[in-house]
PDB file of C-alpha atoms in Angstrom:
ATOM      1  CA  MET A   1     -70.999 -89.319   5.156  1.00 53.00           C
ATOM      2  CA  ILE A   2     -71.359 -90.033   1.457  1.00 54.00           C
ATOM      3  CA  GLU A   3     -71.551 -87.070  -1.013  1.00 54.00           C
ATOM      4  CA  ILE A   4     -73.110 -87.472  -4.412  1.00 52.00           C
ATOM      5  CA  ASN A   5     -72.235 -85.021  -7.260  1.00 52.00           C
ATOM      6  CA  LEU A   6     -75.337 -84.724  -9.397  1.00 51.00           C
ATOM      7  CA  LEU A   7     -73.775 -82.318 -11.997  1.00 49.00           C
ATOM      8  CA  PRO A   8     -72.592 -83.854 -15.177  1.00 54.00           C
ATOM      9  CA  GLU A   9     -68.883 -83.572 -16.043  1.00 54.00           C
ATOM     10  CA  SER A  10     -69.530 -81.367 -19.094  1.00 54.00           C
ATOM     11  CA  ARG A  11     -71.395 -78.723 -17.113  1.00 54.00           C
ATOM     12  CA  ARG A  12     -68.751 -78.617 -14.436  1.00 52.00           C
ATOM     13  CA  ALA A  13     -66.135 -78.108 -17.108  1.00 51.00           C
ATOM     14  CA  ARG A  14     -68.055 -75.176 -18.600  1.00 52.00           C
ATOM     15  CA  GLN A  15     -68.390 -73.536 -15.178  1.00 52.00           C
ATOM     16  CA  GLY A  16     -64.635 -73.897 -14.613  1.00 54.00           C
ATOM     17  CA  LEU A  17     -63.890 -72.235 -17.966  1.00 46.00           C
ATOM     18  CA  ALA A  18     -66.243 -69.387 -17.166  1.00 50.00           C
ATOM     19  CA  THR A  19     -64.586 -68.742 -13.837  1.00 54.00           C
ATOM     20  CA  ASP A  20     -61.108 -68.701 -15.376  1.00 53.00           C
ATOM     21  CA  GLY A  21     -62.245 -66.341 -18.105  1.00 51.00           C
ATOM     22  CA  GLU A  22     -63.668 -63.902 -15.604  1.00 51.00           C
ATOM     23  CA  ALA A  23     -60.432 -63.942 -13.611  1.00 49.00           C
ATOM     24  CA  SER A  24     -58.368 -63.408 -16.774  1.00 51.00           C
ATOM     25  CA  GLY A  25     -60.580 -60.515 -17.847  1.00 52.00           C
ATOM     26  CA  LEU A  26     -60.246 -58.944 -14.461  1.00 50.00           C
ATOM     27  CA  GLY A  27     -56.407 -59.158 -14.657  1.00 52.00           C
ATOM     28  CA  ILE A  28     -56.332 -57.533 -18.101  1.00 57.00           C
ATOM     29  CA  GLY A  29     -58.523 -54.693 -16.850  1.00 65.00           C
ATOM     30  CA  VAL A  30     -56.175 -53.895 -13.911  1.00 65.00           C
ATOM     31  CA  TRP A  31     -53.118 -53.769 -16.170  1.00 70.00           C
ATOM     32  CA  GLY A  32     -54.917 -51.475 -18.591  1.00 68.00           C
ATOM     33  CA  VAL A  33     -55.776 -49.043 -15.822  1.00 67.00           C
ATOM     34  CA  ALA A  34     -52.157 -49.137 -14.622  1.00 66.00           C
ATOM     35  CA  LEU A  35     -50.845 -48.430 -18.121  1.00 69.00           C
ATOM     36  CA  LEU A  36     -53.343 -45.619 -18.547  1.00 68.00           C
ATOM     37  CA  MET A  37     -52.334 -44.033 -15.246  1.00 70.00           C
ATOM     38  CA  SER A  38     -48.694 -44.321 -16.226  1.00 65.00           C
ATOM     39  CA  ALA A  39     -49.395 -42.687 -19.563  1.00 65.00           C
ATOM     40  CA  LEU A  40     -51.194 -39.868 -17.816  1.00 66.00           C
ATOM     41  CA  THR A  41     -48.655 -39.227 -15.029  1.00 69.00           C
ATOM     42  CA  ILE A  42     -45.177 -40.030 -16.379  1.00 70.00           C
ATOM     43  CA  PRO A  43     -45.003 -37.521 -19.308  1.00 68.00           C
ATOM     44  CA  PRO A  44     -46.223 -34.566 -17.196  1.00 69.00           C
ATOM     45  CA  GLY A  45     -43.778 -35.557 -14.432  1.00 67.00           C
ATOM     46  CA  MET A  46     -40.892 -35.751 -16.865  1.00 73.00           C
ATOM     47  CA  ALA A  47     -41.906 -32.406 -18.369  1.00 70.00           C
ATOM     48  CA  ALA A  48     -42.062 -30.821 -14.907  1.00 72.00           C
ATOM     49  CA  LEU A  49     -38.645 -32.285 -14.013  1.00 74.00           C
ATOM     50  CA  TRP A  50     -37.172 -31.011 -17.288  1.00 74.00           C
ATOM     51  CA  TRP A  51     -38.645 -27.545 -16.638  1.00 75.00           C
ATOM     52  CA  LEU A  52     -37.190 -27.448 -13.115  1.00 77.00           C
ATOM     53  CA  GLN A  53     -33.783 -28.519 -14.355  1.00 78.00           C
ATOM     54  CA  ARG A  54     -33.905 -25.961 -17.150  1.00 77.00           C
ATOM     55  CA  THR A  55     -34.921 -23.214 -14.691  1.00 81.00           C
ATOM     56  CA  ASP A  56     -32.108 -24.194 -12.335  1.00 75.00           C
ATOM     57  CA  GLY A  57     -29.657 -24.259 -15.224  1.00 76.00           C
ATOM     58  CA  LEU A  58     -30.704 -20.786 -16.396  1.00 79.00           C
ATOM     59  CA  GLU A  59     -30.412 -19.450 -12.837  1.00 82.00           C
ATOM     60  CA  LEU A  60     -26.954 -20.967 -12.423  1.00 79.00           C
ATOM     61  CA  ALA A  61     -25.899 -19.550 -15.791  1.00 79.00           C
ATOM     62  CA  ALA A  62     -27.108 -16.100 -14.752  1.00 82.00           C
ATOM     63  CA  ARG A  63     -25.224 -16.342 -11.461  1.00 81.00           C
ATOM     64  CA  LEU A  64     -22.086 -17.494 -13.252  1.00 79.00           C
ATOM     65  CA  GLU A  65     -22.341 -14.601 -15.697  1.00 81.00           C
ATOM     66  CA  ALA A  66     -22.757 -12.147 -12.794  1.00 83.00           C
ATOM     67  CA  VAL A  67     -19.736 -13.623 -11.017  1.00 79.00           C
ATOM     68  CA  VAL A  68     -17.641 -13.391 -14.187  1.00 82.00           C
ATOM     69  CA  THR A  69     -18.754  -9.787 -14.709  1.00 84.00           C
ATOM     70  CA  ASP A  70     -17.869  -8.900 -11.109  1.00 79.00           C
ATOM     71  CA  SER A  71     -14.525 -10.638 -11.474  1.00 81.00           C
ATOM     72  CA  VAL A  72     -13.721  -8.665 -14.621  1.00 81.00           C
ATOM     73  CA  ARG A  73     -14.784  -5.429 -12.919  1.00 83.00           C
ATOM     74  CA  LEU A  74     -12.653  -6.175  -9.868  1.00 81.00           C
ATOM     75  CA  ALA A  75      -9.699  -7.022 -12.101  1.00 83.00           C
ATOM     76  CA  GLU A  76     -10.093  -3.671 -13.856  1.00 82.00           C
ATOM     77  CA  PHE A  77     -10.298  -1.872 -10.506  1.00 76.00           C
ATOM     78  CA  ARG A  78      -7.209  -3.730  -9.306  1.00 82.00           C
ATOM     79  CA  ALA A  79      -5.294  -2.821 -12.442  1.00 84.00           C
ATOM     80  CA  ALA A  80      -6.338   0.825 -12.104  1.00 81.00           C
ATOM     81  CA  SER A  81      -5.349   0.831  -8.423  1.00 81.00           C
ATOM     82  CA  ASP A  82      -1.958  -0.703  -9.187  1.00 83.00           C
ATOM     83  CA  SER A  83      -1.425   1.855 -11.938  1.00 82.00           C
ATOM     84  CA  LEU A  84      -2.305   4.729  -9.611  1.00 79.00           C
ATOM     85  CA  THR A  85      -0.040   3.335  -6.903  1.00 85.00           C
ATOM     86  CA  GLU A  86       2.847   3.047  -9.331  1.00 84.00           C
ATOM     87  CA  ARG A  87       2.171   6.554 -10.630  1.00 82.00           C
ATOM     88  CA  PHE A  88       2.074   7.937  -7.093  1.00 78.00           C
ATOM     89  CA  ARG A  89       5.380   6.219  -6.306  1.00 85.00           C
ATOM     90  CA  GLU A  90       7.006   7.720  -9.402  1.00 84.00           C
ATOM     91  CA  ILE A  91       5.714  11.196  -8.500  1.00 86.00           C
ATOM     92  CA  ARG A  92       7.067  10.848  -4.959  1.00 83.00           C
ATOM     93  CA  GLU A  93      10.455   9.768  -6.293  1.00 82.00           C
ATOM     94  CA  ARG A  94      10.577  12.754  -8.649  1.00 79.00           C
ATOM     95  CA  ILE A  95       9.544  15.153  -5.887  1.00 77.00           C
ATOM     96  CA  ALA A  96      12.220  13.695  -3.615  1.00 73.00           C
ATOM     97  CA  LEU A  97      14.799  14.094  -6.382  1.00 70.00           C
ATOM     98  CA  VAL A  98      13.819  17.721  -6.994  1.00 68.00           C
ATOM     99  CA  GLU A  99      13.913  18.437  -3.258  1.00 67.00           C
ATOM    100  CA  GLN A 100      17.344  16.830  -3.028  1.00 65.00           C
ATOM    101  CA  LEU A 101      18.653  18.907  -5.935  1.00 63.00           C
ATOM    102  CA  ASP A 102      17.205  22.118  -4.514  1.00 63.00           C
ATOM    103  CA  ARG A 103      18.527  21.345  -1.068  1.00 62.00           C
ATOM    104  CA  ASP A 104      22.046  20.683  -2.334  1.00 66.00           C
ATOM    105  CA  ARG A 105      21.949  23.634  -4.708  1.00 72.00           C
ATOM    106  CA  PHE A 106      20.995  26.130  -2.014  1.00 81.00           C
ATOM    107  CA  ALA A 107      23.213  24.660   0.717  1.00 86.00           C
ATOM    108  CA  TRP A 108      26.076  27.094   0.195  1.00 88.00           C
ATOM    109  CA  PRO A 109      23.955  30.276  -0.119  1.00 89.00           C
ATOM    110  CA  ARG A 110      21.873  29.320   2.906  1.00 90.00           C
ATOM    111  CA  MET A 111      24.952  28.524   5.009  1.00 91.00           C
ATOM    112  CA  MET A 112      26.687  31.795   4.030  1.00 93.00           C
ATOM    113  CA  ASP A 113      23.530  33.728   4.924  1.00 93.00           C
ATOM    114  CA  GLU A 114      23.411  32.076   8.339  1.00 94.00           C
ATOM    115  CA  ILE A 115      27.127  32.703   8.962  1.00 95.00           C
ATOM    116  CA  SER A 116      26.766  36.346   7.934  1.00 94.00           C
ATOM    117  CA  ARG A 117      23.739  36.769  10.184  1.00 95.00           C
ATOM    118  CA  ALA A 118      25.497  35.285  13.220  1.00 95.00           C
ATOM    119  CA  LEU A 119      28.848  37.112  12.769  1.00 95.00           C
ATOM    120  CA  PRO A 120      29.078  39.982  15.333  1.00 94.00           C
ATOM    121  CA  PRO A 121      30.549  43.412  14.409  1.00 88.00           C
ATOM    122  CA  PRO A 122      33.834  43.005  16.367  1.00 88.00           C
ATOM    123  CA  ALA A 123      34.731  39.859  14.349  1.00 93.00           C
ATOM    124  CA  TRP A 124      35.495  39.002  10.746  1.00 94.00           C
ATOM    125  CA  LEU A 125      36.396  35.950   8.698  1.00 95.00           C
ATOM    126  CA  THR A 126      39.724  35.368   7.026  1.00 95.00           C
ATOM    127  CA  SER A 127      39.043  31.961   5.448  1.00 95.00           C
ATOM    128  CA  VAL A 128      36.125  29.710   4.511  1.00 95.00           C
ATOM    129  CA  ARG A 129      37.107  26.215   3.401  1.00 95.00           C
ATOM    130  CA  GLN A 130      34.929  23.283   2.361  1.00 95.00           C
ATOM    131  CA  LEU A 131      35.735  20.029   4.150  1.00 95.00           C
ATOM    132  CA  SER A 132      32.992  17.842   2.601  1.00 92.00           C
ATOM    133  CA  PRO A 133      30.567  18.537  -0.279  1.00 89.00           C
ATOM    134  CA  PRO A 134      26.745  18.568  -0.188  1.00 83.00           C
ATOM    135  CA  PRO A 135      24.528  16.990   0.896  1.00 79.00           C
ATOM    136  CA  ASP A 136      26.718  16.611   3.996  1.00 86.00           C
ATOM    137  CA  LEU A 137      28.286  20.031   3.568  1.00 91.00           C
ATOM    138  CA  THR A 138      30.917  20.757   6.211  1.00 95.00           C
ATOM    139  CA  VAL A 139      33.062  23.893   6.278  1.00 96.00           C
ATOM    140  CA  GLU A 140      35.929  25.309   8.285  1.00 97.00           C
ATOM    141  CA  LEU A 141      35.843  28.963   9.303  1.00 96.00           C
ATOM    142  CA  GLN A 142      38.909  30.958  10.296  1.00 96.00           C
ATOM    143  CA  GLY A 143      38.581  34.468  11.605  1.00 95.00           C
ATOM    144  CA  VAL A 144      39.609  37.106  14.029  1.00 95.00           C
ATOM    145  CA  ALA A 145      37.592  38.648  16.840  1.00 94.00           C
ATOM    146  CA  GLY A 146      38.200  41.659  19.062  1.00 89.00           C
ATOM    147  CA  SER A 147      37.724  39.537  22.187  1.00 89.00           C
ATOM    148  CA  PRO A 148      36.837  35.997  23.304  1.00 91.00           C
ATOM    149  CA  LEU A 149      33.376  37.324  24.093  1.00 92.00           C
ATOM    150  CA  ALA A 150      32.842  38.064  20.382  1.00 93.00           C
ATOM    151  CA  ILE A 151      33.748  34.461  19.533  1.00 94.00           C
ATOM    152  CA  THR A 152      31.232  33.216  22.085  1.00 93.00           C
ATOM    153  CA  GLU A 153      28.566  35.509  20.615  1.00 95.00           C
ATOM    154  CA  PHE A 154      29.358  34.262  17.107  1.00 96.00           C
ATOM    155  CA  VAL A 155      29.047  30.628  18.179  1.00 95.00           C
ATOM    156  CA  ARG A 156      25.753  31.322  19.941  1.00 95.00           C
ATOM    157  CA  GLY A 157      24.386  32.959  16.810  1.00 95.00           C
ATOM    158  CA  LEU A 158      25.352  29.916  14.742  1.00 95.00           C
ATOM    159  CA  ARG A 159      23.743  27.663  17.305  1.00 93.00           C
ATOM    160  CA  THR A 160      20.334  29.339  16.938  1.00 93.00           C
ATOM    161  CA  SER A 161      20.237  28.607  13.200  1.00 92.00           C
ATOM    162  CA  ASP A 162      18.039  25.772  11.902  1.00 90.00           C
ATOM    163  CA  TYR A 163      20.476  25.207   9.037  1.00 91.00           C
ATOM    164  CA  ILE A 164      23.706  24.751  10.980  1.00 93.00           C
ATOM    165  CA  ALA A 165      24.642  21.881  13.275  1.00 92.00           C
ATOM    166  CA  ASP A 166      27.652  20.400  15.065  1.00 92.00           C
ATOM    167  CA  VAL A 167      29.467  23.685  15.686  1.00 95.00           C
ATOM    168  CA  LYS A 168      32.970  22.906  16.987  1.00 94.00           C
ATOM    169  CA  ILE A 169      35.642  25.316  18.197  1.00 93.00           C
ATOM    170  CA  VAL A 170      38.848  23.638  17.051  1.00 93.00           C
ATOM    171  CA  GLY A 171      41.270  26.470  17.830  1.00 90.00           C
ATOM    172  CA  SER A 172      41.593  29.868  19.480  1.00 90.00           C
ATOM    173  CA  GLN A 173      44.670  31.979  20.250  1.00 90.00           C
ATOM    174  CA  GLN A 174      45.498  35.566  21.062  1.00 87.00           C
ATOM    175  CA  GLN A 175      47.270  37.783  18.561  1.00 81.00           C
ATOM    176  CA  GLY A 176      48.920  41.214  18.856  1.00 67.00           C
ATOM    177  CA  SER A 177      50.838  40.770  22.098  1.00 60.00           C
ATOM    178  CA  GLU A 178      53.113  43.713  21.368  1.00 60.00           C
ATOM    179  CA  PRO A 179      52.428  46.944  23.319  1.00 58.00           C
ATOM    180  CA  ASP A 180      51.663  48.923  20.185  1.00 56.00           C
ATOM    181  CA  GLN A 181      49.268  46.293  18.775  1.00 64.00           C
ATOM    182  CA  VAL A 182      45.556  45.911  19.466  1.00 71.00           C
ATOM    183  CA  PRO A 183      44.864  42.520  21.090  1.00 78.00           C
ATOM    184  CA  ARG A 184      42.914  40.193  18.838  1.00 89.00           C
ATOM    185  CA  GLN A 185      41.638  36.647  19.173  1.00 92.00           C
ATOM    186  CA  ALA A 186      42.098  34.271  16.204  1.00 95.00           C
ATOM    187  CA  PHE A 187      39.679  31.355  16.028  1.00 96.00           C
ATOM    188  CA  THR A 188      38.883  28.295  13.922  1.00 96.00           C
ATOM    189  CA  LEU A 189      35.396  26.745  13.758  1.00 97.00           C
ATOM    190  CA  VAL A 190      34.029  23.681  12.009  1.00 97.00           C
ATOM    191  CA  LEU A 191      30.290  23.418  11.303  1.00 96.00           C
ATOM    192  CA  ARG A 192      27.883  21.400   9.188  1.00 94.00           C
ATOM    193  CA  PHE A 193      24.879  22.304   7.049  1.00 93.00           C
ATOM    194  CA  ALA A 194      21.813  20.764   8.704  1.00 88.00           C
ATOM    195  CA  HIS A 195      19.011  21.069   6.065  1.00 72.00           C
ATOM    196  CA  ALA A 196      16.813  22.769   8.680  1.00 63.00           C
ATOM    197  CA  SER A 197      16.503  19.484  10.607  1.00 50.00           C
ATOM    198  CA  ALA A 198      19.094  19.720  13.382  1.00 44.00           C
ATOM    199  CA  VAL A 199      20.194  22.183  16.030  1.00 43.00           C
ATOM    200  CA  GLY A 200      23.827  23.286  16.267  1.00 40.00           C
ATOM    201  CA  ARG A 201      25.829  22.127  19.260  1.00 41.00           C
ATOM    202  CA  ILE A 202      28.939  23.709  20.749  1.00 39.00           C
ATOM    203  CA  GLU A 203      31.726  21.400  21.767  1.00 43.00           C
ATOM    204  CA  PRO A 204      34.630  22.531  23.922  1.00 41.00           C
ATOM    205  CA  ILE A 205      38.141  22.989  22.588  1.00 37.00           C
TER     206      ILE A 205
END
């Protein structure tokens, strides 16, 4: 088949230019819309992002300030607690020292009271000698009794005391063997001051 183009070359050229111009105008219009949309959406988005970041930053700053405040408060409480603990320890040490001084100071009077209370009428002491000083006060008692039963009664009385411990009979012998003399029983005891924390024990000769 044979085709014949009846349009002149000049008219075809003008139609080609018109078509290209329309396509170019259409491209410019699309880019303008895109730029306009960008101008309308990007600044508000950046502003919203900045606002969110600023809000988060302020919230984090507030939390950090609260944590620092709590830390300072806890440090103050800890310091106060340590101070009170140290003060309580010092008070306990002073109380213990005063108790120790009082205990040692009243050891002799308390022991003599207990010995006097336990001593029966048919017995008396001839010597009281300190073997070791307070706080571990230990004494030696020498005396005379009318009978061995009186010595036993004396030892039992010492044993019931809360302030005397470790009662030991270290010697006992009869005196006055002559017919005109009254029989007597000499004895020697060793005992320890117990600070009201031990019970006296009798040990055999």
